mmCIF file of C-alpha atoms and ligand atoms in Angstrom:
data_model
loop_
_atom_site.group_PDB
_atom_site.id
_atom_site.type_symbol
_atom_site.label_atom_id
_atom_site.label_comp_id
_atom_site.label_asym_id
_atom_site.label_seq_id
_atom_site.Cartn_x
_atom_site.Cartn_y
_atom_site.Cartn_z
ATOM 1 C CA ARG A 130 79.303 135.067 74.631
ATOM 2 C CA PRO A 131 77.658 138.144 73.058
ATOM 3 C CA LEU A 132 81.012 139.890 73.473
ATOM 4 C CA GLY A 133 82.814 137.075 71.703
ATOM 5 C CA VAL A 134 84.562 135.738 74.819
ATOM 6 C CA GLU A 135 84.363 131.995 75.281
ATOM 7 C CA MET A 136 84.883 131.682 79.032
ATOM 8 C CA PRO A 137 84.026 128.321 80.564
ATOM 9 C CA VAL A 138 82.291 128.733 83.908
ATOM 10 C CA THR A 139 81.925 125.958 86.446
ATOM 11 C CA MET A 140 80.062 126.085 89.717
ATOM 12 C CA ARG A 141 80.696 124.542 93.066
ATOM 13 C CA PHE A 142 77.989 124.171 95.690
ATOM 14 C CA GLY A 143 78.061 123.272 99.362
ATOM 15 C CA ILE A 144 74.881 122.066 100.945
ATOM 16 C CA TYR A 145 74.043 122.001 104.595
ATOM 17 C CA VAL A 146 70.815 120.382 105.751
ATOM 18 C CA GLN A 147 69.503 122.005 108.880
ATOM 19 C CA HIS A 148 68.784 119.636 111.770
ATOM 20 C CA ASN A 149 68.299 121.976 114.591
ATOM 21 C CA SER A 150 66.442 125.231 114.325
ATOM 22 C CA SER A 151 68.611 126.964 116.911
ATOM 23 C CA GLU A 152 71.641 126.999 114.604
ATOM 24 C CA SER A 153 72.564 130.441 113.397
ATOM 25 C CA VAL A 154 72.548 131.293 109.724
ATOM 26 C CA GLN A 155 76.242 132.080 109.950
ATOM 27 C CA THR A 156 77.011 128.597 111.309
ATOM 28 C CA MET A 157 74.997 126.981 108.560
ATOM 29 C CA ILE A 158 76.748 129.036 105.912
ATOM 30 C CA ASN A 159 80.089 128.046 107.403
ATOM 31 C CA TYR A 160 79.178 124.362 107.167
ATOM 32 C CA ALA A 161 78.038 124.801 103.598
ATOM 33 C CA THR A 162 81.244 126.626 102.712
ATOM 34 C CA ILE A 163 83.381 123.888 104.251
ATOM 35 C CA SER A 164 81.491 121.295 102.198
ATOM 36 C CA MET A 165 81.860 123.372 99.067
ATOM 37 C CA ASP A 166 85.631 123.395 99.423
ATOM 38 C CA LYS A 167 85.857 119.617 99.817
ATOM 39 C CA ASN A 168 85.277 118.969 96.154
ATOM 40 C CA ARG A 169 86.829 121.043 93.441
ATOM 41 C CA SER A 170 86.962 120.509 89.756
ATOM 42 C CA SER A 171 87.920 122.998 87.125
ATOM 43 C CA GLN A 172 85.928 121.134 84.511
ATOM 44 C CA LYS A 173 82.834 119.916 86.275
ATOM 45 C CA ASN A 174 80.049 121.489 88.266
ATOM 46 C CA THR A 175 80.165 119.941 91.719
ATOM 47 C CA PHE A 176 78.106 119.875 94.866
ATOM 48 C CA THR A 177 78.923 118.408 98.257
ATOM 49 C CA ILE A 178 76.612 117.782 101.165
ATOM 50 C CA PHE A 179 77.852 118.382 104.691
ATOM 51 C CA THR A 180 78.124 115.070 106.560
ATOM 52 C CA ASN A 181 78.781 113.962 110.095
ATOM 53 C CA GLU A 182 82.240 112.902 108.993
ATOM 54 C CA PHE A 183 83.053 116.530 108.178
ATOM 55 C CA ARG A 184 81.787 117.553 111.587
ATOM 56 C CA GLU A 185 83.981 114.977 113.326
ATOM 57 C CA GLN A 186 86.950 116.057 111.293
ATOM 58 C CA MET A 187 86.355 119.675 112.274
ATOM 59 C CA ILE A 188 86.232 118.735 115.937
ATOM 60 C CA HIS A 189 89.375 116.626 115.551
ATOM 61 C CA ASN A 190 91.209 119.496 113.832
ATOM 62 C CA ALA A 191 90.155 121.939 116.519
ATOM 63 C CA GLU A 192 91.418 119.542 119.206
ATOM 64 C CA ILE A 193 94.797 119.126 117.541
ATOM 65 C CA THR A 194 95.089 122.883 117.111
ATOM 66 C CA SER A 195 94.298 123.578 120.731
ATOM 67 C CA GLN A 196 96.830 121.004 121.963
ATOM 68 C CA MET A 197 99.633 122.146 119.756
ATOM 69 C CA GLU A 198 100.815 125.180 121.650
ATOM 70 C CA LYS A 199 101.081 123.236 124.865
ATOM 71 C CA ALA A 200 102.865 120.415 123.081
ATOM 72 C CA ILE A 201 105.502 122.862 121.917
ATOM 73 C CA ASP A 202 106.011 124.107 125.473
ATOM 74 C CA ASN A 203 106.271 120.498 126.679
ATOM 75 C CA ASN A 204 108.804 119.719 124.003
ATOM 76 C CA GLU A 205 106.659 116.943 122.553
ATOM 77 C CA PHE A 206 107.865 117.320 118.960
ATOM 78 C CA VAL A 207 110.732 114.978 118.278
ATOM 79 C CA LEU A 208 112.887 114.454 115.209
ATOM 80 C CA TYR A 209 113.347 111.031 113.683
ATOM 81 C CA PHE A 210 115.903 110.311 110.995
ATOM 82 C CA GLN A 211 115.569 108.169 107.922
ATOM 83 C CA PRO A 212 118.914 107.241 106.352
ATOM 84 C CA GLN A 213 119.665 107.851 102.691
ATOM 85 C CA TYR A 214 122.107 105.528 100.957
ATOM 86 C CA ASN A 215 124.379 105.805 98.004
ATOM 87 C CA SER A 216 122.805 103.234 95.698
ATOM 88 C CA ALA A 217 126.171 101.971 94.454
ATOM 89 C CA THR A 218 128.391 101.908 97.555
ATOM 90 C CA LYS A 219 125.629 101.089 100.054
ATOM 91 C CA LYS A 220 126.961 103.709 102.446
ATOM 92 C CA ILE A 221 124.848 106.241 104.328
ATOM 93 C CA VAL A 222 125.217 109.591 102.619
ATOM 94 C CA GLY A 223 122.516 111.569 104.379
ATOM 95 C CA ALA A 224 119.235 111.421 106.239
ATOM 96 C CA GLU A 225 115.884 113.115 106.202
ATOM 97 C CA SER A 226 114.596 114.474 109.467
ATOM 98 C CA LEU A 227 110.934 113.643 110.022
ATOM 99 C CA CYS A 228 108.912 114.981 112.875
ATOM 100 C CA ARG A 229 106.843 112.954 115.351
ATOM 101 C CA TRP A 230 104.569 114.270 118.052
ATOM 102 C CA ILE A 231 105.093 112.125 121.134
ATOM 103 C CA LYS A 232 102.505 112.877 123.788
ATOM 104 C CA ARG A 233 103.216 112.662 127.493
ATOM 105 C CA ASN A 234 101.290 109.378 127.655
ATOM 106 C CA GLY A 235 103.541 107.909 124.963
ATOM 107 C CA THR A 236 101.092 108.112 122.045
ATOM 108 C CA VAL A 237 102.919 108.877 118.831
ATOM 109 C CA ILE A 238 101.112 111.139 116.370
ATOM 110 C CA SER A 239 102.148 110.955 112.744
ATOM 111 C CA PRO A 240 102.982 114.183 110.900
ATOM 112 C CA LYS A 241 100.190 113.340 108.478
ATOM 113 C CA ASP A 242 97.821 114.037 111.365
ATOM 114 C CA PHE A 243 99.150 117.430 112.338
ATOM 115 C CA ILE A 244 101.233 118.970 109.520
ATOM 116 C CA PRO A 245 98.278 119.502 107.129
ATOM 117 C CA ILE A 246 96.184 120.940 109.975
ATOM 118 C CA SER A 247 98.916 123.325 111.015
ATOM 119 C CA GLU A 248 99.366 124.301 107.382
ATOM 120 C CA ASN A 249 95.709 125.309 107.309
ATOM 121 C CA ASN A 250 95.707 127.282 110.525
ATOM 122 C CA GLY A 251 99.056 128.994 109.941
ATOM 123 C CA TYR A 252 100.732 127.358 112.909
ATOM 124 C CA ILE A 253 103.123 125.611 110.583
ATOM 125 C CA ARG A 254 105.455 128.595 110.561
ATOM 126 C CA VAL A 255 105.991 128.245 114.295
ATOM 127 C CA LEU A 256 106.333 124.504 114.026
ATOM 128 C CA ASP A 257 108.758 124.661 111.104
ATOM 129 C CA ARG A 258 111.004 127.023 113.021
ATOM 130 C CA ILE A 259 111.041 124.766 116.059
ATOM 131 C CA ILE A 260 111.849 121.738 113.939
ATOM 132 C CA TRP A 261 114.667 123.536 112.087
ATOM 133 C CA GLU A 262 116.141 124.688 115.367
ATOM 134 C CA LYS A 263 116.105 121.140 116.698
ATOM 135 C CA ALA A 264 117.938 119.969 113.581
ATOM 136 C CA PHE A 265 120.616 122.656 113.863
ATOM 137 C CA GLU A 266 120.994 122.092 117.575
ATOM 138 C CA MET A 267 121.302 118.360 117.098
ATOM 139 C CA MET A 268 123.865 118.725 114.344
ATOM 140 C CA SER A 269 126.024 120.988 116.474
ATOM 141 C CA ARG A 270 125.779 118.472 119.318
ATOM 142 C CA TRP A 271 126.841 115.623 117.015
ATOM 143 C CA ILE A 272 129.875 117.585 115.892
ATOM 144 C CA GLU A 273 130.744 118.347 119.504
ATOM 145 C CA ARG A 274 130.490 114.644 120.367
ATOM 146 C CA GLY A 275 133.023 113.900 117.643
ATOM 147 C CA ILE A 276 130.506 112.125 115.434
ATOM 148 C CA ASN A 277 131.273 112.298 111.743
ATOM 149 C CA PRO A 278 127.839 113.431 110.539
ATOM 150 C CA VAL A 279 126.132 113.173 107.177
ATOM 151 C CA PRO A 280 123.974 116.011 105.802
ATOM 152 C CA ILE A 281 120.455 116.128 107.215
ATOM 153 C CA SER A 282 117.530 117.157 105.002
ATOM 154 C CA VAL A 283 114.969 119.284 106.735
ATOM 155 C CA ASN A 284 111.477 119.974 105.398
ATOM 156 C CA ILE A 285 110.194 123.457 104.648
ATOM 157 C CA SER A 286 106.439 123.726 104.350
ATOM 158 C CA ARG A 287 104.613 125.753 101.831
ATOM 159 C CA GLY A 288 103.350 128.153 104.539
ATOM 160 C CA SER A 289 106.869 129.121 105.610
ATOM 161 C CA LEU A 290 107.789 129.938 102.040
ATOM 162 C CA GLU A 291 105.137 132.607 101.820
ATOM 163 C CA SER A 292 107.160 135.187 103.703
ATOM 164 C CA ASP A 293 110.733 136.466 103.797
ATOM 165 C CA THR A 294 110.897 135.669 107.514
ATOM 166 C CA LEU A 295 112.201 132.196 106.794
ATOM 167 C CA ILE A 296 115.440 133.612 105.413
ATOM 168 C CA TYR A 297 116.169 135.534 108.608
ATOM 169 C CA VAL A 298 115.208 132.577 110.752
ATOM 170 C CA ILE A 299 117.541 130.275 108.844
ATOM 171 C CA GLU A 300 120.342 132.823 108.893
ATOM 172 C CA GLN A 301 119.947 133.241 112.641
ATOM 173 C CA LEU A 302 120.074 129.498 113.204
ATOM 174 C CA LYS A 303 123.191 129.261 111.087
ATOM 175 C CA ASN A 304 124.918 131.914 113.191
ATOM 176 C CA LYS A 305 123.634 130.641 116.499
ATOM 177 C CA TYR A 306 124.717 127.023 116.040
ATOM 178 C CA ASN A 307 127.673 127.590 113.774
ATOM 179 C CA VAL A 308 126.904 124.462 111.775
ATOM 180 C CA PRO A 309 128.638 124.112 108.370
ATOM 181 C CA ALA A 310 125.919 124.902 105.827
ATOM 182 C CA ASP A 311 126.713 121.835 103.749
ATOM 183 C CA LEU A 312 125.455 119.638 106.595
ATOM 184 C CA ILE A 313 121.885 120.918 106.334
ATOM 185 C CA HIS A 314 119.747 120.596 103.224
ATOM 186 C CA PHE A 315 116.232 121.915 102.853
ATOM 187 C CA GLU A 316 113.405 120.079 101.102
ATOM 188 C CA ILE A 317 110.585 122.007 99.511
ATOM 189 C CA THR A 318 107.613 120.037 98.318
ATOM 190 C CA GLU A 319 106.854 120.292 94.642
ATOM 191 C CA SER A 320 103.347 121.655 95.232
ATOM 192 C CA ALA A 321 104.788 124.688 97.036
ATOM 193 C CA TYR A 322 106.281 125.897 93.777
ATOM 194 C CA SER A 323 102.902 126.771 92.354
ATOM 195 C CA GLY A 324 102.523 130.112 94.128
ATOM 196 C CA GLU A 325 104.154 133.447 93.367
ATOM 197 C CA GLN A 326 107.149 132.240 91.409
ATOM 198 C CA ASP A 327 109.347 135.337 91.459
ATOM 199 C CA LYS A 328 109.219 135.739 95.219
ATOM 200 C CA LEU A 329 109.724 132.048 95.685
ATOM 201 C CA ILE A 330 112.785 131.954 93.460
ATOM 202 C CA GLU A 331 114.211 134.945 95.315
ATOM 203 C CA ARG A 332 113.736 133.259 98.689
ATOM 204 C CA ILE A 333 115.246 129.999 97.523
ATOM 205 C CA GLU A 334 118.209 131.900 96.060
ATOM 206 C CA LYS A 335 118.790 133.625 99.409
ATOM 207 C CA ILE A 336 118.799 130.323 101.272
ATOM 208 C CA ARG A 337 121.258 128.942 98.749
ATOM 209 C CA GLU A 338 123.449 132.030 99.172
ATOM 210 C CA LEU A 339 123.687 131.109 102.845
ATOM 211 C CA GLY A 340 125.291 127.890 101.614
ATOM 212 C CA PHE A 341 122.403 125.444 102.015
ATOM 213 C CA LYS A 342 121.346 122.979 99.341
ATOM 214 C CA ILE A 343 117.724 122.873 98.204
ATOM 215 C CA ALA A 344 115.875 119.742 97.160
ATOM 216 C CA MET A 345 112.589 119.640 95.310
ATOM 217 C CA ASP A 346 110.572 117.106 97.295
ATOM 218 C CA ASP A 347 107.834 114.867 95.879
ATOM 219 C CA PHE A 348 109.020 115.562 92.346
ATOM 220 C CA GLY A 349 106.591 114.156 89.799
ATOM 221 C CA ASN A 350 103.554 113.874 92.011
ATOM 222 C CA GLY A 351 101.646 115.773 89.413
ATOM 223 C CA GLU A 352 101.251 119.284 90.653
ATOM 224 C CA SER A 353 104.164 121.014 89.037
ATOM 225 C CA SER A 354 105.083 121.716 85.476
ATOM 226 C CA LEU A 355 108.354 120.539 84.071
ATOM 227 C CA THR A 356 109.352 124.072 83.086
ATOM 228 C CA MET A 357 109.744 124.865 86.766
ATOM 229 C CA LEU A 358 112.719 122.564 86.800
ATOM 230 C CA ASN A 359 114.487 125.029 84.632
ATOM 231 C CA SER A 360 113.372 128.213 86.324
ATOM 232 C CA VAL A 361 113.614 127.336 90.018
ATOM 233 C CA PRO A 362 117.156 127.120 91.388
ATOM 234 C CA ILE A 363 117.392 123.716 93.019
ATOM 235 C CA ASP A 364 120.284 121.351 93.674
ATOM 236 C CA VAL A 365 118.550 118.057 94.323
ATOM 237 C CA LEU A 366 115.550 116.345 92.772
ATOM 238 C CA LYS A 367 113.778 114.032 95.143
ATOM 239 C CA PHE A 368 111.517 111.681 93.231
ATOM 240 C CA ASP A 369 108.096 111.032 94.683
ATOM 241 C CA GLN A 370 107.467 107.632 96.233
ATOM 242 C CA ASN A 371 104.321 107.146 94.158
ATOM 243 C CA PHE A 372 106.491 106.341 91.150
ATOM 244 C CA LEU A 373 107.351 103.064 92.855
ATOM 245 C CA LYS A 374 103.882 102.395 94.214
ATOM 246 C CA ASN A 375 101.699 102.288 91.129
ATOM 247 C CA ASN A 376 103.672 99.865 89.042
ATOM 248 C CA ALA A 377 100.605 98.711 87.135
ATOM 249 C CA ASP A 378 102.642 98.461 83.975
ATOM 250 C CA SER A 379 106.068 98.253 85.471
ATOM 251 C CA GLU A 380 107.996 98.256 82.212
ATOM 252 C CA LYS A 381 106.378 101.511 81.180
ATOM 253 C CA THR A 382 106.911 102.983 84.625
ATOM 254 C CA GLU A 383 110.573 102.050 84.491
ATOM 255 C CA GLN A 384 110.967 103.677 81.099
ATOM 256 C CA PHE A 385 109.288 106.778 82.403
ATOM 257 C CA ILE A 386 111.501 106.956 85.486
ATOM 258 C CA THR A 387 114.587 106.314 83.361
ATOM 259 C CA SER A 388 113.778 109.261 81.098
ATOM 260 C CA LEU A 389 113.114 111.608 83.998
ATOM 261 C CA MET A 390 116.337 110.477 85.643
ATOM 262 C CA LYS A 391 118.296 111.208 82.459
ATOM 263 C CA MET A 392 116.772 114.645 82.291
ATOM 264 C CA ALA A 393 117.645 115.343 85.929
ATOM 265 C CA GLN A 394 121.216 114.213 85.294
ATOM 266 C CA GLN A 395 121.495 116.363 82.207
ATOM 267 C CA LEU A 396 120.324 119.335 84.229
ATOM 268 C CA GLN A 397 123.078 118.402 86.700
ATOM 269 C CA LYS A 398 120.790 117.853 89.634
ATOM 270 C CA LYS A 399 121.593 115.344 92.321
ATOM 271 C CA THR A 400 118.912 112.680 92.451
ATOM 272 C CA VAL A 401 117.281 110.980 95.425
ATOM 273 C CA PHE A 402 114.528 108.391 95.325
ATOM 274 C CA GLU A 403 112.247 107.863 98.263
ATOM 275 C CA GLY A 404 109.923 105.015 99.129
ATOM 276 C CA VAL A 405 112.360 102.269 98.094
ATOM 277 C CA GLU A 406 110.921 99.116 99.628
ATOM 278 C CA THR A 407 112.416 96.204 97.683
ATOM 279 C CA GLU A 408 115.749 94.950 96.463
ATOM 280 C CA GLU A 409 114.475 95.020 92.863
ATOM 281 C CA GLN A 410 113.625 98.685 93.169
ATOM 282 C CA ARG A 411 117.045 99.415 94.611
ATOM 283 C CA ASP A 412 118.787 97.466 91.824
ATOM 284 C CA PHE A 413 116.767 99.253 89.175
ATOM 285 C CA LEU A 414 117.573 102.690 90.627
ATOM 286 C CA LYS A 415 121.220 101.754 90.848
ATOM 287 C CA SER A 416 121.171 100.683 87.203
ATOM 288 C CA ILE A 417 119.973 104.126 86.129
ATOM 289 C CA ASN A 418 122.556 105.852 88.336
ATOM 290 C CA CYS A 419 120.223 107.454 90.831
ATOM 291 C CA ASP A 420 122.569 109.062 93.376
ATOM 292 C CA SER A 421 120.829 108.117 96.585
ATOM 293 C CA VAL A 422 117.919 106.104 97.852
ATOM 294 C CA GLN A 423 115.740 106.207 100.922
ATOM 295 C CA GLY A 424 113.013 103.869 102.075
ATOM 296 C CA TYR A 425 111.840 101.006 104.235
ATOM 297 C CA PHE A 426 114.117 98.607 102.310
ATOM 298 C CA TYR A 427 116.976 100.205 104.249
ATOM 299 C CA SER A 428 115.302 101.599 107.299
ATOM 300 C CA LYS A 429 112.234 103.313 108.692
ATOM 301 C CA PRO A 430 112.752 106.704 110.308
ATOM 302 C CA LEU A 431 114.767 106.120 113.500
ATOM 303 C CA MET A 432 115.104 107.820 116.854
ATOM 304 C CA GLU A 433 118.273 109.832 117.238
ATOM 305 C CA GLU A 434 120.353 107.279 119.137
ATOM 306 C CA ASP A 435 119.286 104.424 116.860
ATOM 307 C CA PHE A 436 120.161 106.508 113.847
ATOM 308 C CA LEU A 437 123.603 107.294 115.238
ATOM 309 C CA LYS A 438 124.215 103.589 115.814
ATOM 310 C CA PHE A 439 123.153 102.895 112.240
ATOM 311 C CA LEU A 440 125.423 105.649 111.001
ATOM 312 C CA LYS A 441 128.405 104.188 112.812
ATOM 313 C CA GLU A 442 127.778 100.758 111.282
ATOM 314 C CA HIS A 443 127.086 101.897 107.715
ATOM 315 C CA SER A 444 129.342 104.837 107.012
HETATM 316 P P1 C2E B 681 107.689 113.487 103.007
HETATM 317 O O1 C2E B 681 108.557 114.687 103.272
HETATM 318 O O2 C2E B 681 107.452 113.123 101.587
HETATM 319 O O3 C2E B 681 108.352 112.308 103.813
HETATM 320 C C1 C2E B 681 108.395 110.989 103.377
HETATM 321 C C2 C2E B 681 107.389 110.126 104.080
HETATM 322 O O4 C2E B 681 107.418 108.814 103.524
HETATM 323 C C3 C2E B 681 107.675 109.937 105.571
HETATM 324 O O5 C2E B 681 106.432 109.807 106.236
HETATM 325 C C4 C2E B 681 108.408 108.597 105.589
HETATM 326 O O6 C2E B 681 108.351 107.941 106.826
HETATM 327 C C5 C2E B 681 107.651 107.851 104.522
HETATM 328 N N1 C2E B 681 108.445 106.771 103.941
HETATM 329 C C6 C2E B 681 109.788 106.697 103.864
HETATM 330 N N2 C2E B 681 110.178 105.576 103.253
HETATM 331 C C7 C2E B 681 109.054 104.915 102.912
HETATM 332 C C8 C2E B 681 108.815 103.658 102.245
HETATM 333 O O7 C2E B 681 109.721 102.920 101.836
HETATM 334 N N3 C2E B 681 107.516 103.302 102.066
HETATM 335 C C9 C2E B 681 106.485 104.081 102.502
HETATM 336 N N4 C2E B 681 105.239 103.646 102.292
HETATM 337 N N5 C2E B 681 106.677 105.260 103.127
HETATM 338 C C10 C2E B 681 107.956 105.688 103.338
HETATM 339 P P2 C2E B 681 106.117 110.636 107.533
HETATM 340 O O8 C2E B 681 107.312 110.688 108.414
HETATM 341 O O9 C2E B 681 104.846 110.089 108.076
HETATM 342 O O10 C2E B 681 105.892 112.098 106.979
HETATM 343 C C11 C2E B 681 104.791 112.390 106.150
HETATM 344 C C12 C2E B 681 104.868 113.806 105.631
HETATM 345 O O11 C2E B 681 104.725 114.759 106.702
HETATM 346 C C13 C2E B 681 106.209 114.169 105.003
HETATM 347 O O12 C2E B 681 106.248 113.703 103.704
HETATM 348 C C14 C2E B 681 106.202 115.673 105.113
HETATM 349 O O13 C2E B 681 105.402 116.239 104.098
HETATM 350 C C15 C2E B 681 105.510 115.898 106.428
HETATM 351 N N6 C2E B 681 106.534 116.057 107.479
HETATM 352 C C16 C2E B 681 107.135 115.124 108.225
HETATM 353 N N7 C2E B 681 108.028 115.677 109.077
HETATM 354 C C17 C2E B 681 108.002 117.018 108.833
HETATM 355 C C18 C2E B 681 108.694 118.136 109.384
HETATM 356 O O14 C2E B 681 109.562 118.018 110.254
HETATM 357 N N8 C2E B 681 108.376 119.375 108.880
HETATM 358 C C19 C2E B 681 107.452 119.552 107.894
HETATM 359 N N9 C2E B 681 107.223 120.783 107.467
HETATM 360 N N10 C2E B 681 106.796 118.512 107.353
HETATM 361 C C20 C2E B 681 107.059 117.257 107.809
HETATM 362 CA CA1 CA B 682 110.453 115.470 102.647
HETATM 363 CA CA1 CA B 683 108.707 113.304 99.827
#
């Protein structure tokens, strides 16, 4: 202030209450740091006390991490497919591939339980590559079997976007499996666009130069700015499912969605809506000319063979 700079400062504290005098200072500081990072606010001073819940979560995360490598060797990661429909013709026009971890004993682990953890420990880059390879391999098998496939959208996590390696990996997969590039799309979640923009744009451009389409996933979930729409080279806008969930004032929500849809169309982006659960939602999206729709109204994510059956019936 004496220098004439008005710089708001906020503070964040993590508190760990010692229970056991044999714990090292370093361990206690670690616990306090973990608590500190649980609660962030750019406007408010915050403090968070370490709880047993945090401890259990840490143990759970460590367990998942330690099992992951073995699970990869055992081929326990499996792709499911959720169909995407043209909202007007009711035909399948694509599918999103979603990963499941199926343990040897048959337990199915949802990606929500291992993707965020592997994003934190860096393992996501390995996992992403394995998942992409499965998608390419599967697509080439479908073509070989004489199936008339639809494009499959594959997820790219934020962690994979942080290095140029992904471009080489994708290029290698393209050459190895010889799959037409227009049959694979990549989805990048909106929140991944917040990092180093120039590098990110360059990487996305390179993937597009290889012939693949890029979708911005979870569009509108609040983390991105609209200007990014203009600066980041994307082909498809995939609207976040939360738009359909919090219909507190549904007329207002519909107006809001309609305006965003118009903007997307004016920018000549293809539009996809996910999380469509009811006929009303489908009819509304059709009325505003959303290109394709995906959600439980049509189908949950399906195992490969079930998806292929579905595809045969609905294409
Ligand atoms: P996402 O990419 O936004 O995927 C959409 C999620 O919404 C999927 O959950 C899907 O099953 C679910 N969903 C689809 N339709 C509906 C609906 O009508 N209602 C509701 N309530 N939910 C619907 P899932 O499969 O559990 O995946 C969760 C998240 O995990 C994904 O969100 C994505 O961020 C991540 N994920 C899943 N598979 C992969 C993968 O192979 N690679 C990477 N990097 N991330 C993945
Ligand atoms: Ca996605
Ligand atoms: Ca999404």
